[in-house]
Short mmCIF file of C-alpha atoms in Angstrom, two decimals:
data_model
loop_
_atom_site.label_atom_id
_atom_site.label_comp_id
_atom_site.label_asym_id
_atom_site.label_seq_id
_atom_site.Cartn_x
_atom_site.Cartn_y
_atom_site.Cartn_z
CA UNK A 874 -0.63 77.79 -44.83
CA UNK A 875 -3.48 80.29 -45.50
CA UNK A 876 -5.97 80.26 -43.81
CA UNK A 877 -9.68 80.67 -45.44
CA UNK A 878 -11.47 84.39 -45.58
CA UNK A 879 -14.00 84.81 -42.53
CA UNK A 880 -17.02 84.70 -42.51
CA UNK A 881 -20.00 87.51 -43.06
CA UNK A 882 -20.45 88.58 -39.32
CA UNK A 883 -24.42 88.69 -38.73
CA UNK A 884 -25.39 91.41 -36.75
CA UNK A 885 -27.67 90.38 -34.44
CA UNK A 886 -29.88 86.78 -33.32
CA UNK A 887 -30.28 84.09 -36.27
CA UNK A 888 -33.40 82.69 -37.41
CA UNK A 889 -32.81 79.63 -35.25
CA UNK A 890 -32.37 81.37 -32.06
CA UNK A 891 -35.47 83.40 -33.17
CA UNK A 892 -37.68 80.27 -33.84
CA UNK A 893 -36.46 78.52 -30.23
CA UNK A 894 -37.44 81.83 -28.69
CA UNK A 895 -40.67 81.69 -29.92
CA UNK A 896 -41.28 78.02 -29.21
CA UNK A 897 -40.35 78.24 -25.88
CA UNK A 898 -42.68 81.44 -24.88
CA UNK A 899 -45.38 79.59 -26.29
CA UNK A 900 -44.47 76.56 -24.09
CA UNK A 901 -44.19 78.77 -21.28
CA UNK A 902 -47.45 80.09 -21.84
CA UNK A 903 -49.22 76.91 -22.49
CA UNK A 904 -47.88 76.06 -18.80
CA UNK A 905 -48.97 79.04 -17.24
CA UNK A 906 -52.52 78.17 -18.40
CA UNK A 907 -52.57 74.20 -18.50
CA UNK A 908 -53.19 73.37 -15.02
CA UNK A 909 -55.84 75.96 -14.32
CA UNK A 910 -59.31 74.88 -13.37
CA UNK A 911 -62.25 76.48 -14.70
CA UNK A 912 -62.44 79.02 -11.31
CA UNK A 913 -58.43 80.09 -12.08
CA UNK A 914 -57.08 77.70 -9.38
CA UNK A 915 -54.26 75.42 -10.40
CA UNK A 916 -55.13 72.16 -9.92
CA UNK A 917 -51.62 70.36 -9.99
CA UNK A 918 -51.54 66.90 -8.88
CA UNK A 919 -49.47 68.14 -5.80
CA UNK A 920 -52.83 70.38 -4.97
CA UNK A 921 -55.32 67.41 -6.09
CA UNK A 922 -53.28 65.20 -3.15
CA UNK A 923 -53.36 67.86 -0.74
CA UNK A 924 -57.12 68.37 -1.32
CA UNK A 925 -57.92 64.90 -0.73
CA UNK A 926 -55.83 64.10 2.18
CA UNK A 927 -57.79 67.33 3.71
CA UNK A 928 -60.90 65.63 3.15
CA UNK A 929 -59.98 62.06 4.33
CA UNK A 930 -58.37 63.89 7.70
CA UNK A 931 -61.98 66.00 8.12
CA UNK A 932 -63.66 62.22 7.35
CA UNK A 933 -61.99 60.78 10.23
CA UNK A 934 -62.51 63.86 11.82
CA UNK A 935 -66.24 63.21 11.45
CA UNK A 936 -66.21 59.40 12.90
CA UNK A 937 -64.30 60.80 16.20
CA UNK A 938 -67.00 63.20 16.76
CA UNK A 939 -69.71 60.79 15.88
CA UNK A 940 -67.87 57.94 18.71
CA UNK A 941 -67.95 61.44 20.75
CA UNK A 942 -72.40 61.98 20.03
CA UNK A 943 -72.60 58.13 20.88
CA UNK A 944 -69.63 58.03 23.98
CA UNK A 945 -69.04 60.77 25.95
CA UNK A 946 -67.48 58.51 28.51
CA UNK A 947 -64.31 58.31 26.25
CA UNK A 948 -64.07 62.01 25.43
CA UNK A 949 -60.90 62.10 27.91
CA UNK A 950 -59.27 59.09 26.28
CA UNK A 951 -60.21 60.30 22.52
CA UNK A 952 -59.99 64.42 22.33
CA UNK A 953 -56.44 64.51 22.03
CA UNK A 954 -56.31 62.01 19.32
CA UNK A 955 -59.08 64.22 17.57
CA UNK A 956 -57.53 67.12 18.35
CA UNK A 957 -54.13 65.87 16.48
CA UNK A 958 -56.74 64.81 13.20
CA UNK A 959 -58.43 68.07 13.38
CA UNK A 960 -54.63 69.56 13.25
CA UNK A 961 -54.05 67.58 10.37
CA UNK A 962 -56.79 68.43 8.33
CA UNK A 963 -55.77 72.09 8.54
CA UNK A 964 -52.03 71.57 8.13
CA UNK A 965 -53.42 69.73 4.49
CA UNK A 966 -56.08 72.52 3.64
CA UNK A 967 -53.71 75.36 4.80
CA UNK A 968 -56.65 76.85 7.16
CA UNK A 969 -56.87 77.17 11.35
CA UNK A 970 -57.86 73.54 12.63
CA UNK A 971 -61.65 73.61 13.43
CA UNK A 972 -62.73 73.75 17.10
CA UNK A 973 -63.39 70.70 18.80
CA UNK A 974 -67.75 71.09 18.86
CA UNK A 975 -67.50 71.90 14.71
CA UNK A 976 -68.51 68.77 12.80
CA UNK A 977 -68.23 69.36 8.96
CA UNK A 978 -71.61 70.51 6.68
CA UNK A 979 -70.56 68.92 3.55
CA UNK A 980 -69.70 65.62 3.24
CA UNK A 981 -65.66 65.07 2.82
CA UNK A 982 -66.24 61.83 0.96
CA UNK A 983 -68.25 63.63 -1.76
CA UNK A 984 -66.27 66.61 -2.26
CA UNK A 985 -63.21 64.26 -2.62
CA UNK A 986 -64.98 61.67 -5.11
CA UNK A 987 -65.92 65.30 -7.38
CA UNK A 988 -62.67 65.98 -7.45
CA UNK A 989 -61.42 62.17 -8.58
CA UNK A 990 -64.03 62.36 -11.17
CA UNK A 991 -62.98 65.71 -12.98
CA UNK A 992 -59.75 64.45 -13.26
CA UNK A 993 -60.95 60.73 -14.49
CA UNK A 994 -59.53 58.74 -11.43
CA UNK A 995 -61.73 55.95 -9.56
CA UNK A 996 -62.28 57.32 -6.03
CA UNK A 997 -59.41 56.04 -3.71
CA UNK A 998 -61.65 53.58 -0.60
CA UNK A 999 -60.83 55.85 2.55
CA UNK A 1000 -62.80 56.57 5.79
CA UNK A 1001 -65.45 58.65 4.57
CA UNK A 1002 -67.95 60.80 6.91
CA UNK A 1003 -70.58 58.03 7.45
CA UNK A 1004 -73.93 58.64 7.69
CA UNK A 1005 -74.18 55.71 10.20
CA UNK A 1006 -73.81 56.39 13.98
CA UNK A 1007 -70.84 54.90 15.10
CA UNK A 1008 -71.31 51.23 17.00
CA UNK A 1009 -73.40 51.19 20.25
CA UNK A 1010 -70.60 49.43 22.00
CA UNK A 1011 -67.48 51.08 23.71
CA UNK A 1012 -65.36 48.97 22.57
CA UNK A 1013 -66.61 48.25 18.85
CA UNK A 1014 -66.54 52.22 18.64
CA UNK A 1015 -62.73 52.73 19.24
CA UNK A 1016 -61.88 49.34 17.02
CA UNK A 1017 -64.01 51.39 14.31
CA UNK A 1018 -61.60 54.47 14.50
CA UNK A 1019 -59.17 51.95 14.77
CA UNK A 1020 -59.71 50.49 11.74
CA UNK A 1021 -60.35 54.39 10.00
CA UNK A 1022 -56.97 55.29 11.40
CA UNK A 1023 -55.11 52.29 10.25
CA UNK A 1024 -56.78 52.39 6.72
CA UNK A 1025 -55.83 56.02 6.16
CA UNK A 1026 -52.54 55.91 7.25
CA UNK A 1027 -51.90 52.51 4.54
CA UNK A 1028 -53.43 54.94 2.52
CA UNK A 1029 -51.24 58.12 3.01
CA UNK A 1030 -48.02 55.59 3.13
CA UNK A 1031 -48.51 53.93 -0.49
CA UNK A 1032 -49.39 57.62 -1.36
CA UNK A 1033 -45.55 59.08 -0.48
CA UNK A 1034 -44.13 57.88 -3.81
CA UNK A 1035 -46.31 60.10 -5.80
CA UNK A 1036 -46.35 63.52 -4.03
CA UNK A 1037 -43.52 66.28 -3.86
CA UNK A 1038 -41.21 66.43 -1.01
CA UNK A 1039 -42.82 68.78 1.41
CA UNK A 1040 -46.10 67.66 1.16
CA UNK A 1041 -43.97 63.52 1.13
CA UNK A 1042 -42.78 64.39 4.35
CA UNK A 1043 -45.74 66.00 6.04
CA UNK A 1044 -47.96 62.60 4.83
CA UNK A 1045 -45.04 60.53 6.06
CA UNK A 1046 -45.50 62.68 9.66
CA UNK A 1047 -49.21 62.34 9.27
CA UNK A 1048 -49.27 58.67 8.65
CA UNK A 1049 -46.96 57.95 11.51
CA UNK A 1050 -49.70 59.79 13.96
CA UNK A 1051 -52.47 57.62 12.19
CA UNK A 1052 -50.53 54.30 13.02
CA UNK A 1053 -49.69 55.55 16.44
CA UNK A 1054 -53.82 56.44 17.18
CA UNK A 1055 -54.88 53.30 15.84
CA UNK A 1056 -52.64 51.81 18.27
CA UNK A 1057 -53.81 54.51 21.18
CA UNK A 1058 -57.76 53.29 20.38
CA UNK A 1059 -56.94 49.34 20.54
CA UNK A 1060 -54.56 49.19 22.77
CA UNK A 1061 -55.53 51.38 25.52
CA UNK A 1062 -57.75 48.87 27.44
CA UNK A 1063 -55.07 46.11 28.12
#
Protein backbone atom coordinates (compact mmCIF):
# COMPACT_ATOMS: atom_id res chain seq x y z
CA UNK A 1 0.00 0.00 0.00
CA UNK A 2 1.56 3.39 -0.91
CA UNK A 3 0.76 5.89 0.56
CA UNK A 4 0.08 9.41 -1.38
CA UNK A 5 3.12 12.21 -1.68
CA UNK A 6 2.69 14.99 1.15
CA UNK A 7 1.70 17.83 0.91
CA UNK A 8 3.51 21.45 0.10
CA UNK A 9 4.32 22.50 3.78
CA UNK A 10 3.24 26.36 4.04
CA UNK A 11 5.50 28.26 5.92
CA UNK A 12 3.79 30.31 8.03
CA UNK A 13 -0.33 31.43 8.97
CA UNK A 14 -2.95 30.77 6.00
CA UNK A 15 -5.18 33.24 4.60
CA UNK A 16 -7.98 31.95 6.81
CA UNK A 17 -6.26 32.30 10.02
CA UNK A 18 -5.22 35.77 8.65
CA UNK A 19 -8.84 36.88 7.80
CA UNK A 20 -10.23 35.50 11.51
CA UNK A 21 -7.40 37.54 12.95
CA UNK A 22 -8.46 40.47 11.45
CA UNK A 23 -12.16 40.02 12.12
CA UNK A 24 -11.75 39.48 15.51
CA UNK A 25 -9.41 42.72 16.30
CA UNK A 26 -11.94 44.63 14.67
CA UNK A 27 -14.61 43.04 16.94
CA UNK A 28 -12.48 43.66 19.76
CA UNK A 29 -12.18 47.11 18.92
CA UNK A 30 -15.73 47.80 18.14
CA UNK A 31 -16.22 46.57 21.92
CA UNK A 32 -13.74 48.62 23.38
CA UNK A 33 -15.59 51.65 21.92
CA UNK A 34 -19.39 50.51 21.83
CA UNK A 35 -20.45 51.14 25.25
CA UNK A 36 -18.77 54.48 25.72
CA UNK A 37 -20.85 57.55 26.37
CA UNK A 38 -20.16 60.71 24.79
CA UNK A 39 -17.87 61.92 28.15
CA UNK A 40 -15.65 58.36 27.72
CA UNK A 41 -17.60 56.58 30.53
CA UNK A 42 -18.92 53.15 29.75
CA UNK A 43 -22.29 53.04 30.16
CA UNK A 44 -22.98 49.17 30.39
CA UNK A 45 -26.28 48.16 31.52
CA UNK A 46 -24.56 46.80 34.76
CA UNK A 47 -23.43 50.73 35.30
CA UNK A 48 -26.98 52.13 33.97
CA UNK A 49 -28.56 49.78 37.09
CA UNK A 50 -26.10 50.83 39.47
CA UNK A 51 -26.70 54.52 38.57
CA UNK A 52 -30.27 54.30 39.09
CA UNK A 53 -30.48 52.32 42.18
CA UNK A 54 -28.02 55.26 43.53
CA UNK A 55 -30.55 57.67 42.71
CA UNK A 56 -33.71 55.83 43.97
CA UNK A 57 -31.57 55.12 47.46
CA UNK A 58 -30.62 59.22 47.57
CA UNK A 59 -34.72 59.62 46.66
CA UNK A 60 -35.67 57.84 49.68
CA UNK A 61 -32.91 59.38 51.22
CA UNK A 62 -34.63 62.72 50.53
CA UNK A 63 -38.28 61.67 51.99
CA UNK A 64 -36.46 60.54 55.43
CA UNK A 65 -34.98 63.87 55.76
CA UNK A 66 -38.06 65.66 54.66
CA UNK A 67 -40.31 63.30 57.64
CA UNK A 68 -37.03 64.57 59.66
CA UNK A 69 -37.82 68.91 58.55
CA UNK A 70 -41.57 68.03 59.39
CA UNK A 71 -40.87 65.43 62.74
CA UNK A 72 -38.12 65.84 64.75
CA UNK A 73 -39.88 63.89 67.44
CA UNK A 74 -39.08 60.64 65.45
CA UNK A 75 -35.45 61.43 64.65
CA UNK A 76 -34.49 58.65 67.39
CA UNK A 77 -36.84 56.07 65.91
CA UNK A 78 -35.88 57.02 62.08
CA UNK A 79 -31.87 58.01 61.90
CA UNK A 80 -30.73 54.63 61.90
CA UNK A 81 -33.02 53.55 59.22
CA UNK A 82 -31.69 56.70 57.23
CA UNK A 83 -28.48 56.15 58.14
CA UNK A 84 -28.62 52.39 56.56
CA UNK A 85 -30.33 54.29 53.08
CA UNK A 86 -27.72 56.88 53.11
CA UNK A 87 -25.18 53.69 53.30
CA UNK A 88 -26.83 52.32 50.49
CA UNK A 89 -26.78 55.01 48.22
CA UNK A 90 -22.98 55.14 48.50
CA UNK A 91 -22.37 51.39 48.42
CA UNK A 92 -24.45 51.88 44.67
CA UNK A 93 -22.55 55.17 43.59
CA UNK A 94 -19.16 53.85 44.95
CA UNK A 95 -18.66 57.28 47.05
CA UNK A 96 -18.52 57.92 51.20
CA UNK A 97 -22.31 57.90 52.40
CA UNK A 98 -23.38 61.59 52.87
CA UNK A 99 -23.65 62.96 56.44
CA UNK A 100 -26.81 62.82 58.08
CA UNK A 101 -27.71 67.09 57.77
CA UNK A 102 -26.78 66.75 53.65
CA UNK A 103 -30.02 66.63 51.67
CA UNK A 104 -29.28 66.22 47.87
CA UNK A 105 -29.12 69.60 45.30
CA UNK A 106 -30.26 67.86 42.28
CA UNK A 107 -33.15 66.05 42.05
CA UNK A 108 -32.47 62.00 41.97
CA UNK A 109 -35.70 61.44 40.08
CA UNK A 110 -34.51 63.67 37.20
CA UNK A 111 -31.07 62.62 36.86
CA UNK A 112 -32.40 58.99 36.76
CA UNK A 113 -35.34 59.70 34.14
CA UNK A 114 -32.10 61.49 31.79
CA UNK A 115 -30.49 58.59 32.00
CA UNK A 116 -33.73 56.18 30.99
CA UNK A 117 -34.26 58.50 28.19
CA UNK A 118 -30.71 58.35 26.46
CA UNK A 119 -30.95 54.89 26.45
CA UNK A 120 -34.83 54.82 25.14
CA UNK A 121 -36.38 53.13 28.32
CA UNK A 122 -39.74 54.55 29.99
CA UNK A 123 -38.68 55.77 33.46
CA UNK A 124 -39.11 52.85 36.02
CA UNK A 125 -42.18 54.51 38.94
CA UNK A 126 -39.85 54.65 42.13
CA UNK A 127 -39.81 57.01 45.20
CA UNK A 128 -38.59 60.05 43.75
CA UNK A 129 -37.32 63.26 45.87
CA UNK A 130 -40.76 64.98 46.18
CA UNK A 131 -41.17 68.37 46.14
CA UNK A 132 -44.10 67.95 48.63
CA UNK A 133 -43.44 68.10 52.42
CA UNK A 134 -44.01 64.93 53.79
CA UNK A 135 -47.69 64.44 55.65
CA UNK A 136 -48.43 66.69 58.71
CA UNK A 137 -49.32 63.64 60.70
CA UNK A 138 -46.86 61.30 62.67
CA UNK A 139 -48.22 58.56 61.71
CA UNK A 140 -49.19 59.24 57.90
CA UNK A 141 -45.38 60.33 57.69
CA UNK A 142 -43.78 56.90 58.61
CA UNK A 143 -46.72 54.91 56.48
CA UNK A 144 -45.32 57.32 53.60
CA UNK A 145 -41.67 55.95 53.98
CA UNK A 146 -43.37 52.92 54.47
CA UNK A 147 -44.85 52.75 51.40
CA UNK A 148 -41.28 54.37 49.60
CA UNK A 149 -39.45 51.54 51.28
CA UNK A 150 -41.73 48.78 50.30
CA UNK A 151 -42.06 50.11 46.64
CA UNK A 152 -38.30 50.24 46.16
CA UNK A 153 -37.45 47.17 47.52
CA UNK A 154 -40.45 45.33 44.89
CA UNK A 155 -38.53 47.34 42.73
CA UNK A 156 -34.85 46.24 43.40
CA UNK A 157 -36.33 42.44 43.81
CA UNK A 158 -37.97 42.12 40.16
CA UNK A 159 -34.69 43.97 39.21
CA UNK A 160 -32.18 40.82 40.41
CA UNK A 161 -32.83 38.84 37.22
CA UNK A 162 -31.30 41.41 35.04
CA UNK A 163 -28.09 42.62 36.80
CA UNK A 164 -24.62 40.75 37.21
CA UNK A 165 -23.86 38.83 40.24
CA UNK A 166 -22.15 41.26 42.51
CA UNK A 167 -24.18 44.02 41.98
CA UNK A 168 -27.51 40.77 42.14
CA UNK A 169 -26.40 40.15 45.45
CA UNK A 170 -25.78 43.59 46.87
CA UNK A 171 -29.65 44.59 45.49
CA UNK A 172 -30.79 41.31 46.97
CA UNK A 173 -28.96 42.68 50.51
CA UNK A 174 -30.38 46.07 49.81
CA UNK A 175 -33.88 44.99 49.19
CA UNK A 176 -33.96 42.81 52.25
CA UNK A 177 -33.06 46.17 54.45
CA UNK A 178 -35.92 48.01 52.45
CA UNK A 179 -38.53 45.25 53.44
CA UNK A 180 -37.17 45.11 56.92
CA UNK A 181 -37.56 49.35 57.31
CA UNK A 182 -40.83 49.33 55.89
CA UNK A 183 -41.65 46.95 58.50
CA UNK A 184 -39.49 49.10 61.30
CA UNK A 185 -41.80 52.44 60.17
CA UNK A 186 -45.34 50.49 60.40
CA UNK A 187 -44.83 48.37 62.83
CA UNK A 188 -43.09 50.16 65.48
CA UNK A 189 -46.19 51.70 67.22
CA UNK A 190 -48.04 48.38 68.12
Amino acid sequence: MSYPPPSRARSGPRRRTLLASAAGAAALLAGCTSGSGPDGAVSSPSARARKRAAADSTALLARYDAVLAAHPGVAGRIAPLRAAVAAHAAAFDGKAAPSASASPAVSPSATAGEDDAKHGKKAASAPSASPDPAPTDRKDALAWLATAERTLADKRTKALLDVPGELARLMASVAAAGAAHAFVLTEGDK
